[in-house]
Amino acid sequence: MTDKITANKVVTLAYILRDDSGEIIDRSSDGSPLLYLHGAMNIVPGLEEQLEGVAQGETIKATVSPEKGYGPRIGEAQEVPRSLFPGDAELAAGMQVVAHDDQGRQIPFFITGITEETVTVDPNHPLAGETLHFEVTVESLRDATDEEVEHGHPHGAGGHHH
Ligand code: ZN
């Protein structure tokens, strides 16, 4: 019997991600496939849903709306003084940072630009508002360990280390 993707499986994927125009915007590289724990929201919900029940070795195409991907676009990027960040913070474009509002709620931002004096922060994930077109091959599948289920992510090669 071929193994199929269900909750609490650690799944290894090779993938190509294209935008609406067919342009490749991301892909797994040879030798470093994506490892995730199914059912733990490690990947965008629309892709996770469409991978449910897919067998090892299968390739699927999955189209994911912004609502089930990285969300619709909200608000605009803005420049803020570099001095708002700790002096020793290592900042780089593409990084996600978390600010707190005056009620202590977490507000995630993505850094899109840095100068000596300013940092440009965008509340949108770089792929917010995009319909995502995935082509995904399930390379391997195994049962997650109790520790992985408890942590909500896979351990081991290509996964999360700590
Ligand atoms: Zn862990």
XYZ file of C-alpha atoms and ligand atoms in Angstrom:
163
model
C 0.000 0.000 0.000
C 1.369 3.408 -0.915
C 1.693 5.866 1.893
C -0.498 8.971 1.650
C -0.255 12.405 3.262
C -2.310 12.718 6.446
C -1.923 14.693 9.667
C 1.315 14.068 11.563
C 3.293 12.893 8.548
C 6.636 14.513 7.844
C 6.609 15.234 4.134
C 9.493 16.023 1.802
C 8.469 18.101 -1.209
C 10.146 19.318 -4.349
C 8.228 22.330 -5.639
C 8.064 25.053 -8.238
C 6.016 28.165 -7.495
C 4.783 30.377 -10.322
C 2.787 33.596 -10.328
C -0.260 34.334 -12.526
C 1.935 35.151 -15.512
C 3.696 31.785 -15.276
C 6.958 33.256 -14.058
C 8.847 31.140 -11.505
C 9.017 33.042 -8.214
C 10.383 30.292 -5.990
C 11.487 26.680 -6.186
C 13.166 24.079 -4.050
C 16.765 23.539 -5.055
C 18.202 20.144 -5.941
C 19.358 18.427 -2.813
C 17.414 20.686 -0.446
C 13.740 19.870 -0.733
C 11.155 21.379 1.600
C 10.430 19.387 4.752
C 7.205 20.065 6.652
C 4.869 18.522 9.210
C 1.430 17.994 7.677
C -1.465 19.419 9.713
C 0.720 21.828 11.690
C 0.343 24.877 9.422
C 4.032 24.872 8.446
C 3.004 25.776 4.884
C 0.266 27.994 3.433
C -3.210 26.583 4.216
C -4.330 26.308 0.585
C -1.372 24.108 -0.306
C -1.676 22.000 2.830
C -5.362 21.308 2.045
C -4.594 20.200 -1.487
C -1.778 17.892 -0.353
C -4.079 15.924 1.965
C -4.280 12.331 0.704
C -1.615 12.713 -1.998
C 0.616 9.639 -2.324
C 4.389 9.405 -2.204
C 5.848 9.907 -5.671
C 2.823 11.833 -6.969
C 3.065 15.281 -8.555
C 0.147 17.698 -8.213
C -0.631 21.189 -9.414
C -2.236 23.377 -6.757
C -3.622 26.868 -7.295
C -3.866 28.835 -4.059
C -5.813 32.085 -3.651
C -4.271 34.964 -1.650
C -6.784 34.264 1.130
C -5.387 30.744 1.509
C -1.856 31.826 0.681
C -0.037 34.827 2.144
C -3.188 36.916 2.580
C -4.535 39.937 0.730
C -2.391 43.078 0.650
C -2.980 45.296 3.696
C -1.595 48.802 4.048
C 1.549 50.228 2.511
C 5.260 50.057 3.100
C 6.714 52.924 5.133
C 10.130 54.259 6.047
C 10.936 54.389 9.733
C 14.063 55.642 11.510
C 16.834 53.060 11.896
C 16.987 54.155 15.546
C 13.669 52.366 16.241
C 15.606 49.096 16.066
C 18.169 47.958 18.635
C 21.671 49.097 17.657
C 22.962 45.541 17.492
C 20.047 44.197 15.443
C 21.216 42.607 12.229
C 18.743 43.838 9.660
C 18.463 42.670 6.083
C 15.958 43.075 3.285
C 13.560 40.137 3.249
C 13.699 39.642 7.014
C 10.546 39.431 9.039
C 10.456 41.461 12.236
C 7.751 41.663 14.863
C 6.681 44.962 16.394
C 4.271 45.360 19.313
C 1.456 47.877 19.476
C 0.521 49.670 22.710
C -1.761 46.778 23.663
C 1.103 44.337 23.302
C -0.274 42.725 20.156
C 2.268 41.357 17.724
C 2.485 43.069 14.347
C 4.685 41.298 11.814
C 6.567 43.396 9.253
C 8.837 42.567 6.383
C 11.938 44.643 5.791
C 12.113 45.697 2.168
C 14.934 48.263 2.269
C 17.640 49.637 4.531
C 19.753 52.790 4.512
C 22.083 54.219 7.189
C 19.213 56.252 8.584
C 16.037 54.429 7.678
C 14.424 51.039 7.365
C 11.552 50.411 4.965
C 8.998 48.079 6.486
C 6.015 46.535 4.744
C 3.122 44.904 6.601
C 2.623 42.596 3.623
C 4.370 39.303 3.051
C 6.244 39.636 -0.261
C 3.707 37.220 -1.810
C 0.591 38.821 -0.263
C -2.122 39.406 -2.857
C -0.645 36.838 -5.241
C -2.438 33.773 -6.521
C 0.113 31.004 -6.113
C 0.530 28.249 -8.677
C 2.411 25.323 -7.173
C 3.727 22.230 -8.891
C 4.648 19.854 -6.120
C 6.172 16.373 -6.051
C 5.936 14.314 -2.882
C 9.428 12.868 -2.555
C 9.056 11.053 0.724
C 6.795 10.541 3.687
C 7.266 9.238 7.201
C 5.424 9.277 10.512
C 6.413 12.211 12.711
C 8.022 11.461 16.059
C 6.163 12.416 19.253
C 8.664 15.235 19.740
C 8.025 16.632 16.255
C 4.245 16.533 16.816
C 4.717 18.285 20.148
C 6.925 20.992 18.584
C 4.717 21.366 15.512
C 7.624 21.066 13.046
C 9.935 18.413 11.622
C 13.461 17.790 12.869
C 16.418 16.521 10.902
C 18.001 17.227 7.548
C 16.473 20.227 5.854
C 14.223 20.873 8.814
C 14.318 22.932 11.918
C 17.335 22.594 14.201
C 17.628 23.411 17.847
Zn 11.579 21.256 17.496
